[in-house]
XYZ file of C-alpha atoms in Angstrom:
506
model
C 30.440 -17.870 21.301
C 27.445 -15.759 22.260
C 29.051 -12.643 20.851
C 29.658 -14.274 17.469
C 26.085 -15.527 17.276
C 24.663 -12.080 17.963
C 26.940 -10.164 15.592
C 26.619 -12.470 12.565
C 23.012 -12.981 11.429
C 22.293 -16.588 10.555
C 19.876 -17.343 7.748
C 16.936 -19.391 9.023
C 16.544 -21.378 5.805
C 19.812 -21.247 3.843
C 19.433 -21.906 0.144
C 20.557 -25.466 -0.745
C 23.514 -26.011 -3.044
C 23.463 -28.259 -6.085
C 25.436 -30.952 -4.227
C 23.172 -30.866 -1.171
C 20.109 -31.048 -3.429
C 21.520 -34.086 -5.256
C 22.001 -35.825 -1.894
C 18.504 -34.976 -0.662
C 15.731 -36.849 -2.560
C 13.032 -34.462 -1.327
C 14.831 -31.322 -2.498
C 15.907 -33.004 -5.748
C 12.319 -34.016 -6.530
C 11.190 -30.435 -5.931
C 13.861 -29.115 -8.294
C 13.038 -31.680 -10.993
C 9.313 -31.011 -10.877
C 9.899 -27.265 -10.832
C 12.004 -27.593 -13.976
C 9.186 -29.550 -15.640
C 6.568 -26.935 -14.746
C 8.750 -24.140 -16.079
C 9.445 -26.056 -19.301
C 5.708 -26.434 -19.921
C 5.196 -22.721 -19.337
C 8.145 -21.835 -21.582
C 6.698 -23.430 -24.691
C 3.791 -21.072 -25.493
C 5.832 -18.072 -24.322
C 8.763 -18.882 -26.621
C 6.407 -19.456 -29.549
C 4.634 -16.146 -28.906
C 7.924 -14.234 -28.700
C 9.064 -15.873 -31.937
C 5.958 -14.510 -33.633
C 6.704 -11.029 -32.239
C 10.241 -11.202 -33.639
C 8.970 -12.490 -36.969
C 10.878 -15.783 -36.858
C 9.948 -19.468 -36.955
C 8.788 -20.837 -33.548
C 11.812 -23.141 -33.513
C 14.095 -20.095 -33.240
C 12.464 -19.006 -29.967
C 12.241 -22.542 -28.568
C 15.875 -23.362 -29.336
C 16.925 -20.022 -27.858
C 15.050 -20.812 -24.644
C 16.652 -24.272 -24.437
C 20.221 -23.107 -25.066
C 20.024 -20.080 -22.759
C 18.448 -22.013 -19.877
C 21.130 -24.717 -20.019
C 24.053 -22.310 -20.433
C 22.950 -19.846 -17.748
C 22.547 -22.684 -15.246
C 26.344 -23.065 -15.379
C 27.603 -19.523 -15.917
C 24.900 -17.334 -14.317
C 25.184 -15.580 -10.969
C 21.633 -16.104 -9.670
C 20.582 -19.656 -8.815
C 17.023 -20.732 -9.759
C 16.537 -17.831 -12.178
C 15.161 -18.730 -15.607
C 16.612 -17.254 -18.790
C 15.219 -17.635 -22.298
C 13.627 -15.848 -25.232
C 11.666 -12.803 -23.986
C 9.195 -10.288 -25.338
C 11.440 -7.307 -24.601
C 14.309 -8.732 -26.650
C 11.911 -9.828 -29.388
C 10.661 -6.259 -29.733
C 14.227 -4.918 -29.961
C 15.419 -7.333 -32.672
C 12.184 -7.544 -34.685
C 13.120 -4.628 -37.018
C 16.385 -6.370 -37.942
C 14.518 -9.534 -38.930
C 11.925 -7.587 -40.874
C 14.380 -5.441 -42.833
C 17.448 -7.662 -43.195
C 16.512 -11.294 -42.493
C 17.518 -14.108 -40.155
C 21.275 -13.970 -40.757
C 21.481 -10.334 -39.674
C 19.255 -11.146 -36.689
C 21.622 -13.877 -35.507
C 24.594 -11.565 -36.041
C 22.820 -8.977 -33.889
C 22.307 -11.551 -31.124
C 25.986 -12.515 -31.207
C 27.124 -8.892 -31.059
C 24.608 -8.192 -28.294
C 26.164 -10.997 -26.259
C 29.621 -9.515 -26.818
C 28.355 -6.101 -25.679
C 26.990 -7.716 -22.509
C 30.368 -9.287 -21.786
C 32.001 -5.871 -22.165
C 29.385 -4.132 -19.999
C 29.630 -6.875 -17.392
C 33.403 -6.571 -17.345
C 33.121 -2.806 -16.888
C 30.964 -3.300 -13.781
C 27.575 -2.320 -15.195
C 25.911 -4.644 -12.670
C 27.018 -2.366 -9.828
C 24.648 0.305 -11.129
C 21.793 -1.744 -9.617
C 22.561 -0.133 -6.263
C 21.181 3.118 -7.682
C 17.721 1.643 -8.295
C 15.582 2.917 -5.382
C 12.945 0.868 -3.628
C 10.045 2.875 -5.102
C 11.213 1.966 -8.619
C 11.675 -1.671 -7.600
C 8.115 -1.822 -6.220
C 6.811 -0.190 -9.394
C 8.790 -2.694 -11.465
C 7.309 -5.633 -9.561
C 3.737 -4.316 -9.735
C 4.038 -3.516 -13.447
C 5.448 -6.975 -14.035
C 2.444 -8.530 -12.315
C 0.078 -6.455 -14.462
C 1.915 -7.401 -17.673
C 1.854 -11.102 -16.777
C -1.896 -10.860 -16.202
C -2.699 -8.818 -19.318
C -0.595 -11.188 -21.435
C -3.139 -13.891 -20.594
C -6.148 -11.915 -21.822
C -5.880 -13.027 -25.486
C -6.166 -16.609 -24.243
C -9.437 -15.998 -22.371
C -11.162 -13.319 -24.475
C -12.873 -14.164 -27.745
C -12.539 -17.904 -27.199
C -14.885 -20.692 -26.134
C -16.668 -20.046 -22.846
C -15.343 -23.408 -21.655
C -11.942 -21.789 -21.192
C -13.230 -19.851 -18.190
C -14.291 -22.790 -15.979
C -11.115 -24.676 -16.935
C -8.937 -21.725 -15.938
C -10.972 -21.276 -12.740
C -10.493 -24.951 -11.880
C -6.745 -24.552 -12.438
C -6.621 -21.564 -10.100
C -8.563 -23.532 -7.468
C -6.068 -26.412 -7.671
C -3.081 -24.061 -7.349
C -4.625 -22.304 -4.333
C -6.007 -25.328 -2.466
C -3.506 -28.141 -3.141
C -0.629 -26.598 -1.102
C -2.905 -26.761 1.948
C -2.940 -30.543 1.572
C 0.598 -31.237 0.330
C 3.589 -29.393 -1.083
C 5.401 -32.516 -2.238
C 4.345 -31.888 -5.848
C 4.143 -28.370 -7.312
C 0.521 -27.335 -7.577
C 0.994 -25.788 -11.066
C 2.173 -29.162 -12.421
C -0.845 -30.926 -10.932
C -3.145 -28.303 -12.432
C -1.614 -28.719 -15.908
C -1.770 -32.532 -15.836
C -5.306 -32.733 -14.393
C -6.797 -30.165 -16.755
C -5.095 -31.767 -19.768
C -6.550 -35.164 -18.857
C -10.000 -33.670 -18.306
C -10.074 -31.859 -21.647
C -8.775 -34.908 -23.531
C -11.060 -37.538 -22.013
C -14.087 -35.232 -22.008
C -13.326 -34.157 -25.590
C -13.561 -30.474 -24.652
C -12.614 -28.272 -27.602
C -10.489 -25.398 -26.274
C -7.296 -23.718 -27.561
C -4.173 -25.795 -26.933
C -0.423 -25.290 -27.014
C -0.365 -26.845 -30.470
C -2.523 -23.996 -31.756
C 0.247 -21.506 -30.910
C 2.593 -22.777 -33.618
C 4.400 -25.783 -35.032
C 6.821 -27.470 -32.631
C 10.299 -28.523 -33.874
C 11.044 -32.172 -34.598
C 14.862 -32.022 -34.619
C 17.735 -30.871 -32.414
C 19.303 -27.413 -32.847
C 22.447 -27.278 -34.974
C 25.372 -24.886 -35.231
C 24.432 -21.721 -37.129
C 26.980 -19.271 -38.530
C 25.258 -16.160 -39.914
C 26.015 -15.500 -43.558
C 26.647 -11.756 -43.420
C 29.486 -9.634 -44.788
C 32.040 -8.893 -42.082
C 32.456 -5.191 -42.762
C 31.659 -1.729 -41.433
C 28.304 -1.598 -43.223
C 27.070 -4.715 -41.439
C 28.314 -3.356 -38.125
C 26.502 -0.077 -38.741
C 23.251 -1.968 -39.342
C 23.337 -4.320 -36.361
C 25.304 -2.399 -33.705
C 22.481 -0.076 -32.537
C 20.086 -3.000 -32.137
C 22.753 -5.150 -30.494
C 23.544 -2.421 -27.964
C 19.853 -1.881 -27.216
C 19.422 -5.638 -26.804
C 22.415 -5.800 -24.447
C 21.164 -2.940 -22.265
C 17.543 -4.104 -22.110
C 18.601 -7.698 -21.437
C 20.998 -6.744 -18.661
C 18.535 -4.401 -16.998
C 15.716 -6.952 -16.968
C 18.044 -9.753 -15.857
C 19.611 -7.766 -13.024
C 16.216 -6.477 -11.851
C 14.914 -10.041 -11.861
C 17.971 -11.241 -9.938
C 17.386 -8.533 -7.343
C 13.729 -9.561 -7.062
C 14.682 -13.223 -6.533
C 17.234 -12.132 -3.912
C 14.411 -10.509 -1.951
C 11.952 -13.386 -2.434
C 14.455 -16.041 -1.317
C 16.312 -13.871 1.227
C 19.613 -14.781 -0.408
C 22.263 -12.872 -2.325
C 23.578 -13.355 -5.849
C 26.605 -12.298 -7.889
C 25.308 -9.594 -10.228
C 28.531 -9.147 -12.224
C 28.698 -12.883 -12.880
C 25.061 -12.779 -13.960
C 25.803 -9.949 -16.407
C 28.711 -11.915 -17.880
C 26.626 -15.079 -17.914
C 23.879 -13.371 -19.903
C 26.479 -12.427 -22.502
C 27.756 -15.981 -22.766
C 24.192 -17.358 -22.983
C 23.248 -14.956 -25.787
C 26.372 -15.826 -27.770
C 25.572 -19.534 -27.350
C 21.966 -18.867 -28.375
C 23.099 -17.097 -31.543
C 25.538 -19.882 -32.440
C 22.629 -22.350 -32.422
C 20.288 -20.123 -34.393
C 18.419 -18.660 -31.413
C 16.897 -15.191 -31.161
C 18.592 -14.336 -27.858
C 16.876 -13.289 -24.659
C 17.334 -12.494 -20.993
C 15.916 -13.433 -17.594
C 12.237 -14.444 -17.814
C 10.501 -12.900 -14.865
C 7.220 -14.789 -15.082
C 8.889 -18.182 -15.453
C 11.349 -17.306 -12.690
C 8.465 -16.599 -10.347
C 6.870 -19.928 -11.318
C 10.151 -21.639 -10.512
C 10.937 -19.829 -7.273
C 7.575 -18.969 -5.743
C 5.014 -21.364 -7.223
C 7.316 -24.410 -7.314
C 9.766 -23.613 -4.516
C 12.967 -24.209 -6.504
C 16.220 -22.799 -5.127
C 19.126 -24.280 -7.111
C 20.609 -24.342 -10.601
C 19.212 -27.834 -11.095
C 15.727 -26.486 -11.833
C 17.148 -23.958 -14.321
C 19.173 -26.636 -16.125
C 16.296 -29.101 -16.219
C 13.850 -26.487 -17.486
C 15.973 -26.285 -20.636
C 16.456 -30.038 -20.907
C 12.766 -30.774 -20.355
C 11.861 -28.090 -22.878
C 13.913 -29.799 -25.579
C 12.608 -33.256 -24.673
C 9.012 -32.047 -24.639
C 9.015 -30.157 -27.938
C 11.194 -32.608 -29.889
C 10.380 -35.979 -28.354
C 6.908 -35.425 -26.918
C 5.615 -32.676 -29.156
C 2.311 -34.452 -29.834
C 1.617 -34.759 -26.090
C 2.597 -31.180 -25.305
C 0.436 -29.900 -28.153
C -2.761 -31.078 -26.426
C -2.179 -29.121 -23.202
C -5.000 -26.570 -22.919
C -3.832 -22.959 -22.865
C -6.353 -22.385 -20.068
C -4.185 -24.497 -17.753
C -1.153 -22.311 -18.427
C -3.333 -19.209 -18.040
C -4.286 -20.384 -14.547
C -0.619 -20.783 -13.626
C 0.342 -17.353 -14.937
C -2.634 -15.602 -13.298
C -1.613 -16.964 -9.907
C 1.969 -15.943 -10.593
C 0.794 -12.372 -11.290
C -1.272 -12.324 -8.081
C 1.682 -13.576 -6.054
C 4.099 -11.153 -7.705
C 2.089 -7.977 -7.107
C 3.118 -6.091 -3.959
C -0.356 -5.648 -2.461
C 1.076 -4.042 0.670
C 2.329 -1.126 -1.439
C -1.201 0.010 -2.303
C -2.924 -0.381 1.053
C -4.333 2.895 2.469
C -2.097 2.676 5.551
C 1.049 2.331 3.416
C 0.053 5.125 1.050
C -0.694 7.381 4.009
C 2.752 6.866 5.542
C 4.751 6.856 2.307
C 6.211 10.191 1.088
C 4.163 11.518 -1.842
C 7.246 11.699 -4.068
C 8.009 7.984 -3.633
C 4.419 7.025 -4.377
C 4.514 9.128 -7.543
C 7.730 7.411 -8.657
C 6.206 3.983 -8.047
C 3.014 4.813 -9.966
C 4.975 6.451 -12.803
C 7.135 3.345 -13.177
C 4.024 1.163 -13.374
C 2.312 3.430 -15.909
C 5.348 3.693 -18.199
C 6.030 -0.048 -18.131
C 2.420 -0.971 -18.831
C 2.053 1.726 -21.522
C 5.253 0.751 -23.376
C 5.167 -2.963 -22.542
C 8.868 -2.527 -21.811
C 10.235 -3.042 -18.316
C 13.570 -1.451 -19.150
C 12.098 1.883 -20.299
C 9.879 2.062 -17.218
C 12.771 1.405 -14.857
C 15.012 3.996 -16.528
C 12.313 6.688 -16.392
C 11.473 5.666 -12.827
C 15.102 6.063 -11.750
C 15.276 9.493 -13.414
C 12.056 10.530 -11.660
C 13.416 9.270 -8.325
C 16.590 11.318 -8.862
C 14.498 14.438 -9.498
C 12.408 13.824 -6.389
C 15.554 13.271 -4.330
C 17.225 16.405 -5.720
C 14.160 18.515 -4.905
C 14.024 17.105 -1.396
C 17.711 17.634 -0.686
C 17.674 21.108 -2.194
C 15.554 22.303 0.717
C 18.123 21.136 3.263
C 20.472 24.052 2.561
C 20.199 26.936 4.989
C 21.876 30.375 4.936
C 21.812 32.547 8.085
C 23.023 36.179 8.213
C 24.362 38.164 11.132
C 26.219 41.479 11.523
C 29.293 41.417 13.752
C 30.982 44.543 15.127
C 34.718 44.520 15.798
C 36.285 46.363 18.835
C 37.436 49.172 16.524
C 33.836 49.760 15.496
C 34.112 48.199 12.032
C 31.355 45.830 10.965
C 31.202 42.801 8.698
C 28.416 40.530 7.542
C 28.721 36.850 8.474
C 26.806 34.324 6.368
C 26.769 30.781 7.739
C 25.955 28.218 4.993
C 24.734 24.779 6.114
C 23.917 21.743 3.983
C 24.932 19.926 0.816
C 25.622 22.250 -2.088
C 24.978 20.916 -5.593
C 23.068 22.069 -8.673
C 19.606 21.760 -7.096
C 20.451 23.580 -3.862
C 23.061 26.067 -5.057
C 20.978 27.616 -7.838
C 19.108 29.680 -5.240
C 22.220 30.415 -3.215
C 22.853 33.771 -4.919
C 19.466 35.089 -3.782
C 20.292 34.647 -0.083
C 22.707 37.622 0.161
C 22.079 41.356 0.723
C 24.542 42.780 -1.786
C 23.634 46.444 -1.376
C 22.901 46.492 2.362
C 25.918 44.570 3.675
C 29.032 46.329 5.056
C 32.277 46.412 3.079
C 33.520 43.047 4.366
C 31.419 39.909 3.849
C 32.493 36.585 5.350
C 30.925 33.348 4.083
C 31.378 30.551 6.622
C 31.116 27.118 4.970
C 32.228 24.999 7.918
C 28.897 23.118 7.926
C 28.502 22.684 4.167
C 30.086 20.707 1.338
C 30.697 21.649 -2.302
C 29.740 18.839 -4.658
C 29.707 20.244 -8.197
C 30.669 23.006 -10.604
C 27.236 24.639 -10.265
C 28.063 25.503 -6.668
C 31.479 26.918 -7.573
C 29.818 29.032 -10.272
C 27.278 30.290 -7.726
C 30.047 31.309 -5.313
C 31.879 33.055 -8.153
C 28.687 34.933 -8.972
C 28.248 36.011 -5.346
C 31.814 37.356 -5.205
C 31.326 39.184 -8.511
C 28.107 40.835 -7.342
C 29.772 42.065 -4.131
C 32.775 43.371 -6.072
C 30.405 45.342 -8.270
C 29.172 47.043 -5.079
C 32.751 47.755 -4.010
C 32.775 45.125 -1.279
C 35.188 42.346 -0.336
C 34.297 38.691 0.188
C 36.126 36.073 2.234
C 35.136 32.395 2.056
C 36.189 30.465 5.154
C 35.793 27.036 6.724
C 35.726 24.804 3.652
C 36.693 21.208 4.301
C 39.676 19.820 2.398
C 37.654 18.184 -0.391
C 35.523 21.283 -0.973
C 38.606 23.519 -0.833
C 40.414 21.441 -3.452
C 37.374 21.337 -5.734
C 36.644 25.052 -5.347
C 40.276 26.014 -5.805
C 40.517 24.077 -9.064
C 37.414 25.639 -10.661
C 36.934 29.069 -9.049
C 37.271 31.862 -11.581
C 37.404 29.473 -14.519
C 33.701 28.939 -15.163
C 32.799 32.110 -17.014
C 32.055 35.666 -16.029
C 30.377 34.769 -12.768
C 27.130 36.472 -13.787
């Protein structure tokens, strides 16, 4: 029994299931209230993203409702929030501007199909290639974007917004020290709304962001010609939407995994995003992906851990905007600003920028982290920043590994007095390390026989085979013979297949 306990790590606080949450009133209340907080935060976000995409606010709100409900059933990451997002809005905006709503909805539907295909092909497994430095940069950039997104709500408006937002931050910080039974963000929103209403304080409200819908979403079939011309128009945008949506969703899922110390099914999440986008399009929504800010509100600020909060965030959103639109409209934006500011503070990895961490961290990894942050903030696109960050990390890794290859030379004399040069090659040989391999040999000074011992090396790519071909060619030009010995089976098979077939060897 002792052996089993030591060899299998047991999670201290396992994440509750939907059934266990339904049986536990305390956990269920936490999930319900978390869903309500997220729904309140979703409203201005969805309206803002609708404006970015050039569509009616109802399109973004209905998309958020449909995607949240659908993903709660088919997604692979519990407690993660999915809805209309800025990144997707930016991708599909040109379609709306140039071709109209029907082509936009067709793009969303095709984007969902692309995500199903990519998910089925195992695109989610590529997440293992995202290094920690890029992940930290992603998280820090996210925190900065969440914060900067609040600036329009506190700059150029009534000075009263500042003390209201400050009061909201104080409630969110101090209330958990007294009780965690009710999410502090919800208390802040309710209290500040009551204060502004009863004190007749004139500040920007949710209603100022755009008109809320007064009816339920209905089935929407885009009226577009089903032909090659239509496909040519929407396919590039649909593919971009699919890739950006998957990348942001899978990065968010990985972040939630770390925050909650649990695991999730990334392939199921990729497939679920496809299903959710198709459902969104069928009800006239603009599509979307995982919403990182709202997910952090749900998981960190509100403590949610199950699909119940995700499902209820969509249900509450619909109830609030359709049934209680007049009440929601009076919520001060300053209250939501306070929530999002604290989310950004909690999201940022402050440990990553402390002097002690920066001193210990390899310079290359710090550069990758900073580059990821800069690109994301500059482009306002998390996907572009992550892709460039991964490429930068690959370059840093290649440069580091390239220095691990070592070539040592010795001259051995046989009993009959003949000599040969012995070159011992150690390390991993690929394009970054093998490009300099040809410079490590003394072509004119070596005896007639040259032996290259590769017992402690491995051939990984065609660049290395080409380098070995070039070495043999150079020795032959000096009238000398080369023998390559000690290759392992994999290297021997690879080298044997390509040697002499990659050009002249020069």
